[in-house]
Every structure is written in C-alpha cells, then in structure tokens.
Coordinates of N, CA and C in Angstrom, one line a residue:
V147 N -6.1 -2.0 19.2 CA -5.6 -2.9 19.7 C -6.5 -3.8 20.4
V148 N -6.8 -4.8 20.4 CA -7.8 -5.9 21.3 C -6.9 -7.1 20.7
T149 N -6.8 -7.6 22.5 CA -5.4 -8.8 22.9 C -7.1 -10.2 22.4
L150 N -6.6 -11.1 22.4 CA -7.8 -12.5 22.6 C -8.4 -12.8 23.8
S151 N -7.8 -11.9 24.9 CA -8.4 -11.8 26.1 C -9.4 -10.8 26.4
G152 N -9.3 -9.6 25.2 CA -10.2 -8.7 25.2 C -9.9 -7.3 25.9
L153 N -8.6 -7.5 26.5 CA -7.7 -6.2 26.5 C -7.9 -4.9 25.4
R154 N -8.0 -4.0 25.3 CA -7.9 -3.0 24.3 C -7.7 -2.0 24.7
G155 N -7.1 -1.0 23.7 CA -5.8 0.1 23.3 C -6.1 0.9 22.3
V156 N -5.5 1.7 22.4 CA -5.4 2.6 21.0 C -4.5 2.6 20.2
L157 N -4.2 2.2 19.6 CA -3.3 2.0 18.1 C -2.9 3.4 17.9
S158 N -3.8 4.1 17.3 CA -3.6 5.3 16.2 C -5.1 6.1 16.8
R159 N -4.6 7.3 16.1 CA -6.0 8.5 16.2 C -5.7 9.5 14.9
I160 N -6.6 10.5 14.6 CA -6.7 11.1 13.8 C -5.5 12.5 14.4
G161 N -4.5 12.7 13.9 CA -3.6 13.6 14.7 C -3.8 15.1 13.2
S162 N -3.5 16.1 14.0 CA -3.2 17.3 13.6 C -1.7 17.3 13.1
E163 N -0.7 18.7 12.8 CA 0.6 19.0 12.6 C 1.3 18.7 14.3
P164 N 2.2 17.8 13.9 CA 2.4 17.8 15.8 C 3.4 19.3 16.2
P165 N 3.4 19.2 16.8 CA 4.2 20.6 17.8 C 5.5 20.9 17.3
P166 N 5.6 22.1 17.2 CA 7.6 22.1 16.5 C 8.3 21.4 17.3
G167 N 8.7 20.6 17.0 CA 10.1 20.0 17.6 C 9.8 18.3 18.1
K168 N 8.3 18.0 17.8 CA 7.8 17.0 18.1 C 7.7 16.1 16.9
R169 N 8.3 15.0 17.1 CA 8.7 14.1 16.2 C 7.4 12.8 16.2
E170 N 6.6 12.8 15.3 CA 5.3 11.9 15.4 C 5.0 10.5 14.5
C171 N 4.9 9.3 14.6 CA 5.2 8.8 14.4 C 3.7 8.4 13.3
R172 N 3.5 8.6 11.7 CA 2.4 9.1 11.4 C 2.3 8.1 9.7
V173 N 0.7 7.3 9.6 CA 0.2 6.9 8.8 C -0.8 7.7 7.9
G174 N -0.3 8.3 7.1 CA -1.3 9.3 6.2 C -1.8 10.1 7.6
Q175 N -3.4 10.4 8.0 CA -3.6 11.2 8.6 C -3.6 10.6 10.1
Y176 N -3.2 9.6 10.3 CA -3.1 9.0 11.9 C -1.9 9.0 12.1
V177 N -1.5 9.5 13.7 CA -0.5 9.6 14.7 C -0.9 8.0 15.4
V178 N 0.5 7.5 14.9 CA 0.4 6.1 16.0 C 0.7 6.0 17.4
D179 N 0.0 5.6 18.5 CA 0.1 5.7 20.0 C 1.0 4.4 20.3
L180 N 2.3 5.1 20.1 CA 3.2 3.6 20.4 C 3.4 3.2 21.9
T181 N 3.2 3.9 22.7 CA 3.2 3.5 23.7 C 1.9 2.8 24.3
S182 N 0.8 3.2 23.7 CA -0.6 2.4 24.2 C -0.6 0.7 23.3
F183 N -0.1 0.9 22.5 CA 0.2 -0.3 21.8 C 1.2 -1.5 21.8
E184 N 2.5 -0.8 22.2 CA 3.2 -1.8 22.9 C 2.6 -2.1 24.3
H185 N 1.8 -1.6 25.2 CA 1.6 -2.0 26.3 C 1.2 -3.3 26.4
L186 N 0.1 -3.5 25.3 CA -1.0 -4.4 25.0 C -0.3 -5.3 24.6
A187 N 0.1 -5.0 23.1 CA 1.1 -5.8 22.3 C 2.6 -7.1 22.6
L188 N 2.8 -5.9 23.5 CA 4.4 -7.0 23.8 C 4.4 -8.0 24.5
P189 N 3.7 -7.5 25.6 CA 3.4 -9.5 26.6 C 2.6 -9.7 26.0
V190 N 1.9 -9.8 25.0 CA 1.5 -11.0 24.6 C 2.2 -11.8 23.7
L191 N 3.0 -11.1 22.9 CA 4.2 -12.2 22.4 C 5.4 -12.0 23.0
R192 N 5.4 -11.5 23.9 CA 6.5 -12.3 25.0 C 6.2 -13.3 25.3
N193 N 4.9 -13.6 26.2 CA 4.6 -14.7 26.7 C 3.9 -16.1 25.8
A194 N 3.8 -15.9 24.2 CA 3.4 -16.6 23.4 C 4.5 -17.9 23.4
G195 N 5.4 -18.2 23.6 CA 6.0 -19.5 23.4 C 6.3 -19.7 24.9
S196 N 6.0 -19.2 26.2 CA 6.0 -19.8 27.2 C 5.1 -21.1 27.6
S197 N 3.9 -21.2 27.1 CA 3.1 -21.9 27.5 C 3.4 -23.4 27.4
S198 N 3.2 -24.3 28.3 CA 3.5 -25.6 28.3 C 2.3 -26.8 27.8
G199 N 2.2 -27.8 27.1 CA 1.6 -28.8 27.2 C 1.9 -29.2 26.0
P200 N 0.9 -30.5 25.4 CA 1.5 -30.7 24.5 C 0.8 -30.0 23.2
G201 N 1.6 -30.7 21.7 CA 0.9 -30.1 20.8 C 1.8 -28.5 20.5
H202 N 1.4 -27.9 19.7 CA 2.1 -26.6 18.5 C 1.2 -25.5 20.0
R203 N 1.9 -24.2 19.9 CA 1.1 -23.1 20.4 C 1.0 -21.8 19.4
V204 N -0.5 -21.5 19.1 CA -1.0 -20.7 18.6 C -0.8 -19.3 18.9
C205 N -0.1 -18.6 18.1 CA -0.2 -17.2 18.0 C -0.6 -16.3 16.9
I206 N -1.8 -15.3 17.5 CA -2.0 -14.7 16.4 C -1.9 -13.4 15.9
I207 N -1.3 -12.8 15.2 CA -1.0 -11.5 15.3 C -1.7 -10.5 13.6
D208 N -2.7 -9.9 13.9 CA -3.8 -9.0 13.0 C -3.4 -7.8 12.9
E209 N -2.3 -7.1 13.0 CA -1.7 -7.3 11.4 C -0.2 -6.9 11.5
I210 N 0.2 -7.3 10.8 CA 2.1 -6.7 10.8 C 2.0 -6.0 10.1
G211 N 1.7 -4.7 10.2 CA 1.7 -3.5 9.1 C 2.2 -2.6 8.9
K212 N 1.9 -1.3 8.8 CA 2.8 -0.1 8.4 C 3.0 0.7 10.3
M213 N 1.8 0.7 10.7 CA 1.3 1.2 11.9 C 2.5 0.4 12.8
E214 N 2.1 -1.0 13.2 CA 3.0 -1.7 14.3 C 4.7 -1.7 13.8
L215 N 4.5 -1.3 12.7 CA 6.2 -2.0 12.8 C 7.2 -0.1 13.0
F216 N 6.6 0.7 13.4 CA 7.5 2.3 13.8 C 7.7 1.1 15.3
S217 N 7.2 0.4 15.9 CA 7.9 -0.2 17.0 C 8.7 -1.3 17.5
Q218 N 10.1 -0.4 17.6 CA 11.2 -1.7 17.2 C 11.0 -3.0 18.4
P219 N 10.5 -2.6 19.6 CA 10.1 -4.0 20.7 C 9.5 -4.7 19.5
F220 N 8.2 -4.5 19.2 CA 7.5 -5.3 18.4 C 8.0 -6.0 17.1
I221 N 8.9 -5.4 16.2 CA 9.6 -6.3 15.2 C 10.5 -7.3 15.9
Q222 N 11.3 -7.0 17.0 CA 12.2 -8.0 18.0 C 10.8 -8.8 18.2
A223 N 9.8 -8.9 18.8 CA 9.1 -9.6 19.3 C 8.2 -10.5 18.4
V224 N 8.3 -10.4 17.0 CA 7.7 -10.6 16.3 C 8.6 -12.1 15.8
R225 N 10.0 -11.6 16.0 CA 10.9 -12.2 15.4 C 11.3 -13.6 16.2
Q226 N 11.1 -13.0 17.7 CA 11.5 -13.9 18.5 C 10.3 -15.0 18.3
T227 N 9.0 -15.1 18.4 CA 7.9 -15.4 18.3 C 8.0 -16.2 17.0
L228 N 8.6 -15.8 16.2 CA 8.9 -16.8 14.7 C 9.7 -18.0 14.5
A229 N 10.5 -17.3 16.1 CA 11.9 -18.0 15.9 C 11.5 -19.7 17.0
T230 N 10.4 -19.6 17.9 CA 10.1 -19.9 19.1 C 10.0 -21.5 18.9
P231 N 10.6 -22.7 19.1 CA 10.2 -23.9 18.3 C 9.0 -24.3 19.1
G232 N 7.7 -25.2 18.2 CA 6.5 -25.3 18.7 C 5.8 -24.2 19.0
T233 N 5.8 -22.9 18.2 CA 4.7 -22.1 17.9 C 4.4 -21.7 17.0
V234 N 2.9 -21.5 16.5 CA 3.3 -21.7 14.8 C 2.3 -20.0 15.2
V235 N 2.7 -19.3 14.3 CA 2.0 -17.9 14.1 C 0.9 -17.9 12.8
L236 N -0.3 -17.5 13.5 CA -1.3 -17.0 12.1 C -1.1 -15.3 12.2
G237 N -0.6 -15.0 11.0 CA -0.7 -13.5 11.2 C -1.2 -13.3 9.8
T238 N -1.1 -11.7 9.7 CA -1.4 -11.2 8.3 C -0.4 -10.0 8.1
I239 N -0.6 -10.1 7.0 CA 0.7 -9.0 6.4 C 0.1 -8.3 5.0
P240 N 0.2 -7.4 4.7 CA -0.5 -6.7 3.7 C 0.5 -7.2 2.5
I241 N -0.4 -6.8 1.6 CA 0.3 -7.2 0.1 C 0.7 -6.2 -0.2
P242 N 2.2 -6.4 -1.0 CA 2.8 -5.4 -1.4 C 2.5 -4.6 -2.3
K243 N 3.1 -2.9 -1.6 CA 2.2 -2.1 -2.6 C 3.6 -1.1 -2.0
G244 N 3.6 -0.6 -3.5 CA 4.9 0.9 -2.8 C 6.4 0.4 -2.4
K245 N 6.7 1.1 -1.5 CA 8.0 0.9 -0.7 C 7.6 -0.4 0.3
P246 N 8.5 -1.6 0.1 CA 8.8 -2.8 0.5 C 8.8 -2.3 2.3
L247 N 8.0 -3.3 3.0 CA 8.4 -2.9 4.7 C 9.2 -3.9 5.0
A248 N 10.2 -4.1 5.9 CA 11.3 -5.0 5.9 C 11.3 -6.0 6.4
L249 N 10.1 -6.0 7.2 CA 10.0 -7.2 7.8 C 8.9 -7.9 7.6
V250 N 8.2 -7.1 7.0 CA 6.9 -8.0 5.9 C 7.8 -8.8 5.1
E251 N 8.4 -8.6 4.3 CA 9.2 -9.0 3.3 C 10.6 -10.4 3.8
E252 N 11.0 -9.9 4.9 CA 11.5 -11.0 6.0 C 10.7 -12.4 5.9
I253 N 9.3 -12.0 7.0 CA 8.3 -12.8 7.3 C 8.4 -13.3 5.7
R254 N 7.7 -12.9 4.5 CA 7.1 -13.5 3.5 C 7.8 -14.6 2.8
N255 N 9.6 -14.1 3.0 CA 10.6 -15.1 2.0 C 11.0 -15.7 3.2
R256 N 10.3 -16.2 4.3 CA 10.7 -17.6 5.6 C 10.3 -18.5 4.5
N257 N 11.4 -19.9 5.0 CA 11.1 -20.8 4.5 C 10.0 -21.7 5.3
D258 N 9.8 -21.2 6.3 CA 9.2 -22.0 7.7 C 7.9 -21.1 7.6
V259 N 7.4 -20.3 6.6 CA 6.0 -19.6 6.5 C 5.4 -19.9 5.0
Q260 N 4.2 -20.3 5.1 CA 3.0 -20.0 4.3 C 2.2 -18.9 4.1
V261 N 2.1 -18.7 2.8 CA 1.6 -17.6 2.8 C 0.2 -17.7 2.2
F262 N -0.9 -17.0 2.3 CA -2.3 -17.6 1.5 C -2.7 -16.1 1.5
S263 N -2.9 -15.8 -0.3 CA -3.6 -14.8 -0.4 C -4.9 -15.0 -0.3
V264 N -5.7 -13.8 0.3 CA -7.0 -13.8 1.0 C -8.0 -12.8 -0.1
T265 N -8.6 -13.5 -0.7 CA -9.5 -12.1 -2.0 C -11.1 -12.7 -1.1
K266 N -11.9 -12.1 -1.7 CA -13.3 -12.1 -1.7 C -13.8 -13.8 -2.1
E267 N -13.1 -14.2 -3.6 CA -13.5 -15.2 -4.2 C -13.2 -16.5 -3.2
N268 N -11.8 -16.3 -2.7 CA -11.6 -17.9 -2.0 C -11.4 -17.8 0.1
R269 N -12.2 -16.6 0.4 CA -11.8 -16.6 1.8 C -12.5 -17.1 2.8
N270 N -13.9 -18.0 1.7 CA -14.5 -18.6 2.6 C -14.1 -20.2 2.2
H271 N -13.3 -20.6 1.5 CA -12.8 -22.3 1.3 C -11.3 -22.1 1.6
L272 N -10.4 -21.3 2.4 CA -9.3 -21.2 2.9 C -9.2 -22.1 4.5
L273 N -9.9 -22.1 5.5 CA -9.7 -22.4 6.3 C -9.3 -23.8 6.5
P274 N -9.8 -25.2 5.6 CA -9.1 -26.2 5.5 C -7.7 -26.5 5.5
D275 N -7.0 -25.4 4.1 CA -5.5 -25.3 4.4 C -5.0 -24.8 5.0
I276 N -5.4 -23.8 6.1 CA -4.6 -23.1 7.1 C -5.0 -23.9 8.3
V277 N -5.8 -24.9 8.7 CA -6.2 -25.8 9.6 C -4.6 -26.8 9.3
T278 N -4.9 -27.0 8.5 CA -3.5 -28.2 7.8 C -2.3 -27.5 8.3
C279 N -2.2 -26.5 7.6 CA -0.8 -25.6 7.8 C -0.3 -25.6 9.1
V280 N -1.4 -25.3 10.0 CA -1.0 -25.0 11.8 C -0.5 -26.4 12.4
Q281 N -1.4 -27.5 11.5 CA -1.5 -28.8 12.4 C 0.1 -29.3 11.8
S282 N 0.9 -28.6 10.6 CA 1.9 -29.6 10.4 C 2.9 -28.2 11.2
G283 N 2.9 -27.4 11.8 CA 3.5 -26.6 12.2 C 4.2 -25.5 11.7
R284 N 4.2 -25.3 10.4 CA 4.5 -24.5 9.4 C 4.1 -23.2 10.1
K285 N 4.6 -21.9 9.9 CA 4.0 -20.6 11.1 C 3.2 -19.5 9.4

C-alpha cells in the first residue's frame, strides 16, 4: 500500500497454511495484512472529503479489489467517499470474472459513475476523456 504522500505499508505477503484455529484472509498464495492496509488506507479515505477550497476534490483509489474488500471499514469508507458531495473518485476496479465482488458491482452500477475499460490499445488515449469526466464531477 502506498499513499500519494509516500507512506508505505504491506498489503499482503506470501503465506503458508495458517496455524490451527487461526483464520486468515487469503487470495491464492497471498495472506492479506488487514491491519497494515487499514492503518494507511482508512485515514486517507476518511479525510478525502474534508479538504476545503474551490472545485472538486479528487480521491484516487488504486485498487478496489478482492484483497482490499476483506476490510469492512474500507468498504464503508469507499461508500462514504463516493457519497461525499464535491469529491470525485478516480479508482480502479477489476474486470468481472468468476464470482462478482459486491462492492465492485455496486460501484459499476452507480448512476454517477463512468467506467472506462483500459486496454493496451486505448490506454494512451484515455486521458482527455478522464479529465473531462473529473471536471464534470462524475466519479
């Protein structure tokens, strides 16, 4: 996990089987470090709507994926940030495959969200569309 101010923490690590009786949040071979993730990500999200000044505030979330969604406080903070007036969220969500991720589908289906599919072919040409979207206040 890296904040825009440069703070760093661990999101996950390669882990073996958990000790008997201990439950771990896992994605494949990775064990998610919820404490480290929440320590860095939650204060940033909770402060996203507190800035003052003219224009929209932009909150960047890279990414809202399977590992991050083990954190219920993160899910609530993302919902709150999306609902904050004057805050535009520039985020990344995974392409749907397999079992849908509830928050990802909730975000994808919001009326105030514009989803851009980024490919190798279009990635260098999307910036003008994204800037227009941010300036209009869409998430």
